[in-house]
């Protein structure tokens, strides 16, 4: 795989970013990623299986995630994915990029001023 | 039913293969989990999840495929190693075409041979197709030609379903039919007319048609107009006659056509170039001329043809001389029209039993009427040339397979580098399709040549075949056939190439020999070749035997050393004496030509003219007109029987002293067929007869002799009853003269022309030697035999080459085996026997299959055979032996080479 600087991959697609978010928390198999994303977004972004897997393929190709060798001990057909260090870096860069955008939006009063979480 | 899981797996085919390999199982698993989660919430949820999931997989799969292609286009060859090279993508096609062209360039000799062979194969097929298309497939040159039908009387007594119709029946059908929108009639024969040209005259062929005929055919004149009511003294010209005689003069309309001995005729129109009507095969068997097409059209009208009405002024019911054409109303089928007209004919038979009993009706598509007779011959040629093409394909497939096994290592490397099976298959097929396409391109030239050669050897009386051209339809045929041939020759080598496994590249392929499977395929190909060749050659053999049988037919007269020609006696010899004196003068001048021994003539010349029949009334046998025997009537001039050497069976024939009888005591000679049919168990000589159904008290004709039968219409016919009357009691105006000489008949042509000039006659028409006439009469048979015979010879050659090629391969592959055998003490003779034995075994299987095939199929071509059984043992055994001998000869050469192998070298290699 030819080397690509991490910022060349930005911006990530929302689905790719969600996958990285889910895998940043723990290693998951495909269906679990689906469940994690859906529960975090509470139905705001209905994730289709096909979209998920096309995204997974891109992330695998770009070396942002990889498969855990040996797979799932419970079911060898299932593969488990983990985020690579490179993926973690790219996800952080994407988060920073988004944060910059959000800050800019606040400055223009598109969002209310930051409140502390309840 | 499919399970959800299977359906989803199918849907996943939308993804590129590489994607499926990597993520397919996981995707499937996630889909199933999702579905089972949805099902737990209820059936509706479950069904929705299944259908949405499957649809989603399809859509995403296709999207992924498109994205995949974009990526590959951008990165060219930089592919991940896991993505195997796949077929049916644009890039793969382009690169395979390049590779194929490189292969072709690398072995130009092989490519040239293959392309040339294919060009001949495809070209020959397309040339035959051009004839088949022109004759059988192309619509007739009339508007809405598929709605046109030919109508005939179905004459049950003569078992002739295509008997010309009487004016009365034509009139009744035209008036009463509700299934035909238009009905038209014409004379069922062409009429000769003499047209003055410079100081002599030429004979043209005139078709006499009813007023509405051109509009019934939906065609209009190119210049002027067609014929209508009241055009009794007008004529319409054909395009070719207009070109030939008037050099395409566009101001011709309104000018006179100088017909000799007839009231002045005015030209009112010229028909277009593609308008041929009638085709000869649309006409009946009678008439003088065997000409194929009409030069001009005149009007059929009771005002100029008094025979159309009888003594009471009603349409004539007893003379049958019309060919009738009708147009089906829209939505009416032939069966409906037939049913209606049959009931009309039945009603008329009941109303007029004396004239109409036994006269039904036949309705036939006009195209069938025109080309139905030559359809079997054309289908036979198509089959023959098709078998030839199959043989060509098999031989080329064989060579391609041998080359493919030479490239096995190459293929294995490609497979190891990631070429998928489909890709290997595609590459191999593309090569054969390119070869076939180049062959097809070259075939265009072959078709042009082939079609003109075909027309050159085709007898001119094959309807429509002379219209064969390199048309659009033929071009499409060439393209289609090339593609089929490319796939046909490529498929076997391609499959064997696609079977190559990557690990084969690692093996030492120097010693590779054909696998058992490949050997089996080759054997099957050889057996197929021998089968096809046997089949074709048996067909050719049967045709050859038929042709020989036809030529052996005794026509009933001596064919050699006779010259015949048709003359036209001018109207100035109108009285009996003047005409007879003229005939005497003509005889003495013709007899004076060097070598001439006999001079005779007749109104009908055997094998050279048509027939005309009449009814015969026998004295003392009162019969209804429909029960009277139908006989062929002709006039004999001078020593006709002596000239033709027609033997006298009983009594005597005419001689000069009969002139003394005048017209008071009429005499006739009949042939043996008439004598046995009309006078069985008694002598015909001395009996008195009259022509026609209404005898008059002083019209009786006494039979003075019986002569042998002659074959009149064709050598294959059963002679019909014939009656001859003497020219002394009715000199004909348009007879065929015949002169017998001691030398070469053709050498007399110049002398005859000058004699006719001396006696102030127009130049002779239809001048032929009797031998030419016999040759022409078997023209169609000779044509078909020539072609099928040539196909047969080429088939033998191809089968021989095929056997030779395969046994050579086998011998080469078994070299080391042969070396071992020889080293272990086998004699070279045993090696020879082994290889030749293999060829003979395969040959024998092929021969048996081919013979069985021929046995089953030749009865279909029975109409093409004459005097030989479709299961003729001589042909079957002879051809089978011939094929076996060819197999032995073809195998002998490579076997001899193998026999001389040096065991030491063979073992080392």
PDB file of C-alpha atoms in Angstrom, chain B residues 291-523:
ATOM      1  CA  UNK B 291     -38.560 -18.535 -72.312  1.00  0.00           C
ATOM      2  CA  UNK B 292     -38.296 -17.412 -68.715  1.00  0.00           C
ATOM      3  CA  UNK B 293     -39.585 -13.860 -68.803  1.00  0.00           C
ATOM      4  CA  UNK B 294     -41.937 -11.683 -70.798  1.00  0.00           C
ATOM      5  CA  UNK B 295     -40.644  -8.891 -73.059  1.00  0.00           C
ATOM      6  CA  UNK B 296     -44.035  -7.216 -73.318  1.00  0.00           C
ATOM      7  CA  UNK B 297     -47.620  -7.409 -72.029  1.00  0.00           C
ATOM      8  CA  UNK B 298     -50.804  -7.344 -74.070  1.00  0.00           C
ATOM      9  CA  UNK B 299     -54.394  -7.197 -72.906  1.00  0.00           C
ATOM     10  CA  UNK B 300     -56.502 -10.285 -72.287  1.00  0.00           C
ATOM     11  CA  UNK B 301     -59.892  -9.418 -73.758  1.00  0.00           C
ATOM     12  CA  UNK B 302     -62.848 -11.314 -75.236  1.00  0.00           C
ATOM     13  CA  UNK B 303     -62.724  -8.841 -78.127  1.00  0.00           C
ATOM     14  CA  UNK B 304     -59.361 -10.146 -79.320  1.00  0.00           C
ATOM     15  CA  UNK B 305     -59.618 -13.685 -77.941  1.00  0.00           C
ATOM     16  CA  UNK B 306     -62.772 -15.331 -79.211  1.00  0.00           C
ATOM     17  CA  UNK B 307     -62.124 -18.503 -77.230  1.00  0.00           C
ATOM     18  CA  UNK B 308     -62.985 -16.713 -73.993  1.00  0.00           C
ATOM     19  CA  UNK B 309     -66.704 -17.015 -74.739  1.00  0.00           C
ATOM     20  CA  UNK B 310     -68.620 -19.994 -76.079  1.00  0.00           C
ATOM     21  CA  UNK B 311     -71.241 -20.137 -78.837  1.00  0.00           C
ATOM     22  CA  UNK B 312     -73.937 -18.837 -76.470  1.00  0.00           C
ATOM     23  CA  UNK B 313     -71.862 -15.811 -75.470  1.00  0.00           C
ATOM     24  CA  UNK B 314     -71.162 -17.180 -71.988  1.00  0.00           C
ATOM     25  CA  UNK B 315     -67.604 -17.457 -70.549  1.00  0.00           C
ATOM     26  CA  UNK B 316     -66.057 -20.657 -71.891  1.00  0.00           C
ATOM     27  CA  UNK B 317     -66.188 -23.628 -69.512  1.00  0.00           C
ATOM     28  CA  UNK B 318     -64.324 -26.235 -71.546  1.00  0.00           C
ATOM     29  CA  UNK B 319     -60.970 -24.694 -72.522  1.00  0.00           C
ATOM     30  CA  UNK B 320     -58.502 -24.418 -69.668  1.00  0.00           C
ATOM     31  CA  UNK B 321     -55.769 -21.922 -70.401  1.00  0.00           C
ATOM     32  CA  UNK B 322     -55.672 -19.277 -67.659  1.00  0.00           C
ATOM     33  CA  UNK B 323     -53.172 -18.821 -64.857  1.00  0.00           C
ATOM     34  CA  UNK B 324     -55.052 -16.964 -62.134  1.00  0.00           C
ATOM     35  CA  UNK B 325     -53.681 -14.754 -59.364  1.00  0.00           C
ATOM     36  CA  UNK B 326     -55.602 -13.381 -56.401  1.00  0.00           C
ATOM     37  CA  UNK B 327     -54.973 -11.075 -53.467  1.00  0.00           C
ATOM     38  CA  UNK B 328     -56.197 -12.199 -50.037  1.00  0.00           C
ATOM     39  CA  UNK B 329     -58.291  -9.669 -48.163  1.00  0.00           C
ATOM     40  CA  UNK B 330     -56.679  -8.415 -44.961  1.00  0.00           C
ATOM     41  CA  UNK B 331     -57.178 -10.855 -42.138  1.00  0.00           C
ATOM     42  CA  UNK B 332     -58.151 -13.727 -44.422  1.00  0.00           C
ATOM     43  CA  UNK B 333     -55.982 -16.832 -44.270  1.00  0.00           C
ATOM     44  CA  UNK B 334     -55.142 -19.094 -47.174  1.00  0.00           C
ATOM     45  CA  UNK B 335     -57.147 -21.840 -45.511  1.00  0.00           C
ATOM     46  CA  UNK B 336     -60.252 -19.631 -45.388  1.00  0.00           C
ATOM     47  CA  UNK B 337     -59.850 -18.636 -49.038  1.00  0.00           C
ATOM     48  CA  UNK B 338     -59.325 -22.261 -50.036  1.00  0.00           C
ATOM     49  CA  UNK B 339     -62.432 -23.330 -48.173  1.00  0.00           C
ATOM     50  CA  UNK B 340     -64.542 -20.648 -49.815  1.00  0.00           C
ATOM     51  CA  UNK B 341     -63.268 -21.261 -53.343  1.00  0.00           C
ATOM     52  CA  UNK B 342     -63.584 -25.038 -52.946  1.00  0.00           C
ATOM     53  CA  UNK B 343     -67.244 -24.696 -52.072  1.00  0.00           C
ATOM     54  CA  UNK B 344     -67.676 -22.381 -55.075  1.00  0.00           C
ATOM     55  CA  UNK B 345     -65.985 -24.986 -57.293  1.00  0.00           C
ATOM     56  CA  UNK B 346     -68.222 -27.722 -55.822  1.00  0.00           C
ATOM     57  CA  UNK B 347     -71.336 -25.699 -56.540  1.00  0.00           C
ATOM     58  CA  UNK B 348     -70.209 -25.181 -60.133  1.00  0.00           C
ATOM     59  CA  UNK B 349     -69.408 -28.877 -60.545  1.00  0.00           C
ATOM     60  CA  UNK B 350     -73.025 -29.651 -59.547  1.00  0.00           C
ATOM     61  CA  UNK B 351     -74.448 -26.904 -61.760  1.00  0.00           C
ATOM     62  CA  UNK B 352     -72.350 -27.859 -64.817  1.00  0.00           C
ATOM     63  CA  UNK B 353     -71.429 -31.542 -64.419  1.00  0.00           C
ATOM     64  CA  UNK B 354     -70.569 -31.932 -68.109  1.00  0.00           C
ATOM     65  CA  UNK B 355     -67.766 -29.396 -67.979  1.00  0.00           C
ATOM     66  CA  UNK B 356     -66.895 -28.902 -64.331  1.00  0.00           C
ATOM     67  CA  UNK B 357     -66.992 -32.326 -62.697  1.00  0.00           C
ATOM     68  CA  UNK B 358     -63.528 -33.201 -61.414  1.00  0.00           C
ATOM     69  CA  UNK B 359     -62.378 -29.584 -61.420  1.00  0.00           C
ATOM     70  CA  UNK B 360     -61.709 -28.419 -57.874  1.00  0.00           C
ATOM     71  CA  UNK B 361     -59.480 -25.534 -56.902  1.00  0.00           C
ATOM     72  CA  UNK B 362     -55.975 -25.143 -55.548  1.00  0.00           C
ATOM     73  CA  UNK B 363     -54.887 -22.012 -53.674  1.00  0.00           C
ATOM     74  CA  UNK B 364     -51.158 -21.627 -53.175  1.00  0.00           C
ATOM     75  CA  UNK B 365     -48.998 -18.729 -51.934  1.00  0.00           C
ATOM     76  CA  UNK B 366     -47.543 -17.048 -54.998  1.00  0.00           C
ATOM     77  CA  UNK B 367     -44.002 -17.378 -53.644  1.00  0.00           C
ATOM     78  CA  UNK B 368     -44.475 -21.151 -53.251  1.00  0.00           C
ATOM     79  CA  UNK B 369     -45.841 -21.291 -56.759  1.00  0.00           C
ATOM     80  CA  UNK B 370     -42.767 -19.465 -58.033  1.00  0.00           C
ATOM     81  CA  UNK B 371     -39.937 -21.195 -56.198  1.00  0.00           C
ATOM     82  CA  UNK B 372     -41.524 -24.220 -54.507  1.00  0.00           C
ATOM     83  CA  UNK B 373     -39.988 -26.615 -57.059  1.00  0.00           C
ATOM     84  CA  UNK B 374     -36.409 -25.532 -56.449  1.00  0.00           C
ATOM     85  CA  UNK B 375     -36.733 -25.331 -52.675  1.00  0.00           C
ATOM     86  CA  UNK B 376     -35.523 -28.933 -52.089  1.00  0.00           C
ATOM     87  CA  UNK B 377     -32.470 -28.363 -54.298  1.00  0.00           C
ATOM     88  CA  UNK B 378     -31.570 -25.150 -52.502  1.00  0.00           C
ATOM     89  CA  UNK B 379     -32.109 -26.716 -49.085  1.00  0.00           C
ATOM     90  CA  UNK B 380     -29.868 -29.597 -50.145  1.00  0.00           C
ATOM     91  CA  UNK B 381     -27.149 -27.159 -51.211  1.00  0.00           C
ATOM     92  CA  UNK B 382     -27.511 -25.238 -47.953  1.00  0.00           C
ATOM     93  CA  UNK B 383     -27.129 -28.452 -45.965  1.00  0.00           C
ATOM     94  CA  UNK B 384     -24.124 -29.511 -47.996  1.00  0.00           C
ATOM     95  CA  UNK B 385     -22.270 -26.250 -47.711  1.00  0.00           C
ATOM     96  CA  UNK B 386     -23.194 -26.013 -44.015  1.00  0.00           C
ATOM     97  CA  UNK B 387     -21.678 -29.442 -43.357  1.00  0.00           C
ATOM     98  CA  UNK B 388     -18.579 -28.228 -45.158  1.00  0.00           C
ATOM     99  CA  UNK B 389     -18.337 -25.209 -42.895  1.00  0.00           C
ATOM    100  CA  UNK B 390     -18.689 -27.433 -39.824  1.00  0.00           C
ATOM    101  CA  UNK B 391     -15.814 -29.557 -41.107  1.00  0.00           C
ATOM    102  CA  UNK B 392     -13.728 -26.429 -41.637  1.00  0.00           C
ATOM    103  CA  UNK B 393     -14.522 -25.271 -38.102  1.00  0.00           C
ATOM    104  CA  UNK B 394     -13.528 -28.619 -36.628  1.00  0.00           C
ATOM    105  CA  UNK B 395     -10.213 -28.630 -38.461  1.00  0.00           C
ATOM    106  CA  UNK B 396      -9.431 -25.111 -37.320  1.00  0.00           C
ATOM    107  CA  UNK B 397     -10.510 -25.908 -33.760  1.00  0.00           C
ATOM    108  CA  UNK B 398      -8.131 -28.854 -33.888  1.00  0.00           C
ATOM    109  CA  UNK B 399      -5.218 -26.678 -34.941  1.00  0.00           C
ATOM    110  CA  UNK B 400      -6.124 -24.019 -32.377  1.00  0.00           C
ATOM    111  CA  UNK B 401      -6.210 -26.707 -29.690  1.00  0.00           C
ATOM    112  CA  UNK B 402      -2.815 -27.978 -30.674  1.00  0.00           C
ATOM    113  CA  UNK B 403      -1.497 -24.407 -30.535  1.00  0.00           C
ATOM    114  CA  UNK B 404      -3.202 -23.858 -27.192  1.00  0.00           C
ATOM    115  CA  UNK B 405      -1.439 -26.855 -25.700  1.00  0.00           C
ATOM    116  CA  UNK B 406       1.796 -25.367 -27.038  1.00  0.00           C
ATOM    117  CA  UNK B 407       0.970 -22.230 -25.092  1.00  0.00           C
ATOM    118  CA  UNK B 408       0.079 -24.080 -21.906  1.00  0.00           C
ATOM    119  CA  UNK B 409       3.032 -22.738 -19.984  1.00  0.00           C
ATOM    120  CA  UNK B 410       2.194 -19.228 -21.071  1.00  0.00           C
ATOM    121  CA  UNK B 411      -1.369 -19.692 -19.868  1.00  0.00           C
ATOM    122  CA  UNK B 412      -0.216 -21.150 -16.566  1.00  0.00           C
ATOM    123  CA  UNK B 413       1.990 -18.129 -15.936  1.00  0.00           C
ATOM    124  CA  UNK B 414      -0.928 -15.851 -16.644  1.00  0.00           C
ATOM    125  CA  UNK B 415      -3.089 -17.862 -14.252  1.00  0.00           C
ATOM    126  CA  UNK B 416      -0.408 -17.710 -11.601  1.00  0.00           C
ATOM    127  CA  UNK B 417      -0.199 -13.930 -12.015  1.00  0.00           C
ATOM    128  CA  UNK B 418      -3.899 -13.643 -11.271  1.00  0.00           C
ATOM    129  CA  UNK B 419      -5.715 -14.179 -14.550  1.00  0.00           C
ATOM    130  CA  UNK B 420      -9.110 -15.635 -13.747  1.00  0.00           C
ATOM    131  CA  UNK B 421     -10.541 -18.572 -15.682  1.00  0.00           C
ATOM    132  CA  UNK B 422     -12.982 -16.255 -17.403  1.00  0.00           C
ATOM    133  CA  UNK B 423     -10.117 -14.053 -18.473  1.00  0.00           C
ATOM    134  CA  UNK B 424      -8.210 -16.974 -20.027  1.00  0.00           C
ATOM    135  CA  UNK B 425     -11.399 -18.106 -21.768  1.00  0.00           C
ATOM    136  CA  UNK B 426     -12.014 -14.618 -23.061  1.00  0.00           C
ATOM    137  CA  UNK B 427      -8.479 -14.230 -24.390  1.00  0.00           C
ATOM    138  CA  UNK B 428      -8.673 -17.488 -26.299  1.00  0.00           C
ATOM    139  CA  UNK B 429     -12.139 -16.757 -27.724  1.00  0.00           C
ATOM    140  CA  UNK B 430     -11.121 -13.270 -28.794  1.00  0.00           C
ATOM    141  CA  UNK B 431      -8.318 -14.722 -30.836  1.00  0.00           C
ATOM    142  CA  UNK B 432     -10.595 -17.114 -32.711  1.00  0.00           C
ATOM    143  CA  UNK B 433     -13.265 -14.458 -33.193  1.00  0.00           C
ATOM    144  CA  UNK B 434     -10.650 -12.095 -34.659  1.00  0.00           C
ATOM    145  CA  UNK B 435      -9.478 -14.825 -37.018  1.00  0.00           C
ATOM    146  CA  UNK B 436     -13.064 -15.474 -38.040  1.00  0.00           C
ATOM    147  CA  UNK B 437     -13.752 -11.769 -38.502  1.00  0.00           C
ATOM    148  CA  UNK B 438     -10.721 -11.443 -40.780  1.00  0.00           C
ATOM    149  CA  UNK B 439     -11.929 -14.568 -42.574  1.00  0.00           C
ATOM    150  CA  UNK B 440     -15.376 -12.988 -42.905  1.00  0.00           C
ATOM    151  CA  UNK B 441     -13.884  -9.797 -44.344  1.00  0.00           C
ATOM    152  CA  UNK B 442     -11.958 -11.825 -46.893  1.00  0.00           C
ATOM    153  CA  UNK B 443     -15.144 -13.825 -47.520  1.00  0.00           C
ATOM    154  CA  UNK B 444     -16.809 -10.769 -49.040  1.00  0.00           C
ATOM    155  CA  UNK B 445     -14.526 -11.192 -52.040  1.00  0.00           C
ATOM    156  CA  UNK B 446     -15.201 -14.922 -52.120  1.00  0.00           C
ATOM    157  CA  UNK B 447     -18.953 -14.291 -52.052  1.00  0.00           C
ATOM    158  CA  UNK B 448     -18.756 -11.897 -54.992  1.00  0.00           C
ATOM    159  CA  UNK B 449     -16.737 -14.447 -56.963  1.00  0.00           C
ATOM    160  CA  UNK B 450     -18.766 -17.387 -55.691  1.00  0.00           C
ATOM    161  CA  UNK B 451     -22.084 -15.812 -56.569  1.00  0.00           C
ATOM    162  CA  UNK B 452     -21.037 -15.035 -60.128  1.00  0.00           C
ATOM    163  CA  UNK B 453     -19.566 -18.539 -60.482  1.00  0.00           C
ATOM    164  CA  UNK B 454     -22.810 -19.943 -59.112  1.00  0.00           C
ATOM    165  CA  UNK B 455     -24.838 -17.949 -61.619  1.00  0.00           C
ATOM    166  CA  UNK B 456     -22.495 -18.967 -64.423  1.00  0.00           C
ATOM    167  CA  UNK B 457     -23.104 -22.667 -63.819  1.00  0.00           C
ATOM    168  CA  UNK B 458     -26.739 -22.332 -62.743  1.00  0.00           C
ATOM    169  CA  UNK B 459     -29.222 -23.297 -65.448  1.00  0.00           C
ATOM    170  CA  UNK B 460     -31.105 -20.192 -66.605  1.00  0.00           C
ATOM    171  CA  UNK B 461     -34.496 -21.711 -65.838  1.00  0.00           C
ATOM    172  CA  UNK B 462     -34.039 -21.655 -62.049  1.00  0.00           C
ATOM    173  CA  UNK B 463     -36.609 -19.042 -61.011  1.00  0.00           C
ATOM    174  CA  UNK B 464     -35.246 -15.988 -59.169  1.00  0.00           C
ATOM    175  CA  UNK B 465     -31.806 -17.506 -58.554  1.00  0.00           C
ATOM    176  CA  UNK B 466     -30.262 -15.212 -61.214  1.00  0.00           C
ATOM    177  CA  UNK B 467     -31.325 -12.292 -58.998  1.00  0.00           C
ATOM    178  CA  UNK B 468     -28.714 -13.315 -56.385  1.00  0.00           C
ATOM    179  CA  UNK B 469     -26.614 -10.331 -55.311  1.00  0.00           C
ATOM    180  CA  UNK B 470     -24.262  -9.320 -52.542  1.00  0.00           C
ATOM    181  CA  UNK B 471     -27.096  -7.542 -50.737  1.00  0.00           C
ATOM    182  CA  UNK B 472     -27.473  -6.133 -47.227  1.00  0.00           C
ATOM    183  CA  UNK B 473     -29.092  -9.367 -46.132  1.00  0.00           C
ATOM    184  CA  UNK B 474     -26.075 -11.314 -47.395  1.00  0.00           C
ATOM    185  CA  UNK B 475     -23.703  -8.885 -45.640  1.00  0.00           C
ATOM    186  CA  UNK B 476     -25.524  -9.369 -42.340  1.00  0.00           C
ATOM    187  CA  UNK B 477     -25.360 -13.094 -42.921  1.00  0.00           C
ATOM    188  CA  UNK B 478     -21.578 -12.900 -43.393  1.00  0.00           C
ATOM    189  CA  UNK B 479     -21.131 -10.898 -40.186  1.00  0.00           C
ATOM    190  CA  UNK B 480     -23.363 -13.234 -38.182  1.00  0.00           C
ATOM    191  CA  UNK B 481     -21.793 -16.348 -39.610  1.00  0.00           C
ATOM    192  CA  UNK B 482     -18.276 -15.048 -38.891  1.00  0.00           C
ATOM    193  CA  UNK B 483     -19.188 -14.492 -35.262  1.00  0.00           C
ATOM    194  CA  UNK B 484     -20.733 -17.945 -34.936  1.00  0.00           C
ATOM    195  CA  UNK B 485     -17.725 -19.533 -36.612  1.00  0.00           C
ATOM    196  CA  UNK B 486     -15.360 -17.620 -34.343  1.00  0.00           C
ATOM    197  CA  UNK B 487     -17.132 -18.872 -31.227  1.00  0.00           C
ATOM    198  CA  UNK B 488     -17.541 -22.364 -32.653  1.00  0.00           C
ATOM    199  CA  UNK B 489     -13.857 -22.788 -33.484  1.00  0.00           C
ATOM    200  CA  UNK B 490     -12.722 -21.048 -30.310  1.00  0.00           C
ATOM    201  CA  UNK B 491     -14.853 -22.646 -27.652  1.00  0.00           C
ATOM    202  CA  UNK B 492     -13.030 -25.970 -27.241  1.00  0.00           C
ATOM    203  CA  UNK B 493      -9.493 -24.536 -27.279  1.00  0.00           C
ATOM    204  CA  UNK B 494     -10.726 -21.772 -24.954  1.00  0.00           C
ATOM    205  CA  UNK B 495     -12.136 -24.218 -22.444  1.00  0.00           C
ATOM    206  CA  UNK B 496      -8.939 -26.204 -22.417  1.00  0.00           C
ATOM    207  CA  UNK B 497      -6.960 -22.982 -21.979  1.00  0.00           C
ATOM    208  CA  UNK B 498      -9.189 -21.909 -19.095  1.00  0.00           C
ATOM    209  CA  UNK B 499      -8.603 -25.228 -17.364  1.00  0.00           C
ATOM    210  CA  UNK B 500      -4.937 -24.357 -16.976  1.00  0.00           C
ATOM    211  CA  UNK B 501      -3.954 -24.284 -13.328  1.00  0.00           C
ATOM    212  CA  UNK B 502      -1.374 -21.837 -11.968  1.00  0.00           C
ATOM    213  CA  UNK B 503       0.779 -24.644 -10.617  1.00  0.00           C
ATOM    214  CA  UNK B 504       1.192 -25.984 -14.190  1.00  0.00           C
ATOM    215  CA  UNK B 505       3.704 -23.199 -14.753  1.00  0.00           C
ATOM    216  CA  UNK B 506       5.960 -24.743 -12.172  1.00  0.00           C
ATOM    217  CA  UNK B 507       6.006 -28.145 -13.781  1.00  0.00           C
ATOM    218  CA  UNK B 508       8.370 -29.039 -16.514  1.00  0.00           C
ATOM    219  CA  UNK B 509       6.014 -28.746 -19.408  1.00  0.00           C
ATOM    220  CA  UNK B 510       8.512 -29.898 -22.008  1.00  0.00           C
ATOM    221  CA  UNK B 511       7.332 -33.441 -21.612  1.00  0.00           C
ATOM    222  CA  UNK B 512       3.738 -32.560 -21.235  1.00  0.00           C
ATOM    223  CA  UNK B 513       1.402 -34.742 -23.195  1.00  0.00           C
ATOM    224  CA  UNK B 514      -2.258 -34.317 -23.759  1.00  0.00           C
ATOM    225  CA  UNK B 515      -4.442 -35.191 -20.838  1.00  0.00           C
ATOM    226  CA  UNK B 516      -6.898 -38.038 -21.194  1.00  0.00           C
ATOM    227  CA  UNK B 517      -9.631 -35.465 -21.492  1.00  0.00           C
ATOM    228  CA  UNK B 518      -7.931 -33.632 -24.346  1.00  0.00           C
ATOM    229  CA  UNK B 519      -7.348 -36.907 -26.121  1.00  0.00           C
ATOM    230  CA  UNK B 520     -11.005 -37.741 -25.800  1.00  0.00           C
ATOM    231  CA  UNK B 521     -12.000 -34.334 -27.169  1.00  0.00           C
ATOM    232  CA  UNK B 522      -9.725 -34.857 -30.151  1.00  0.00           C
ATOM    233  CA  UNK B 523     -11.121 -38.299 -30.815  1.00  0.00           C
TER     234      UNK B 523
END
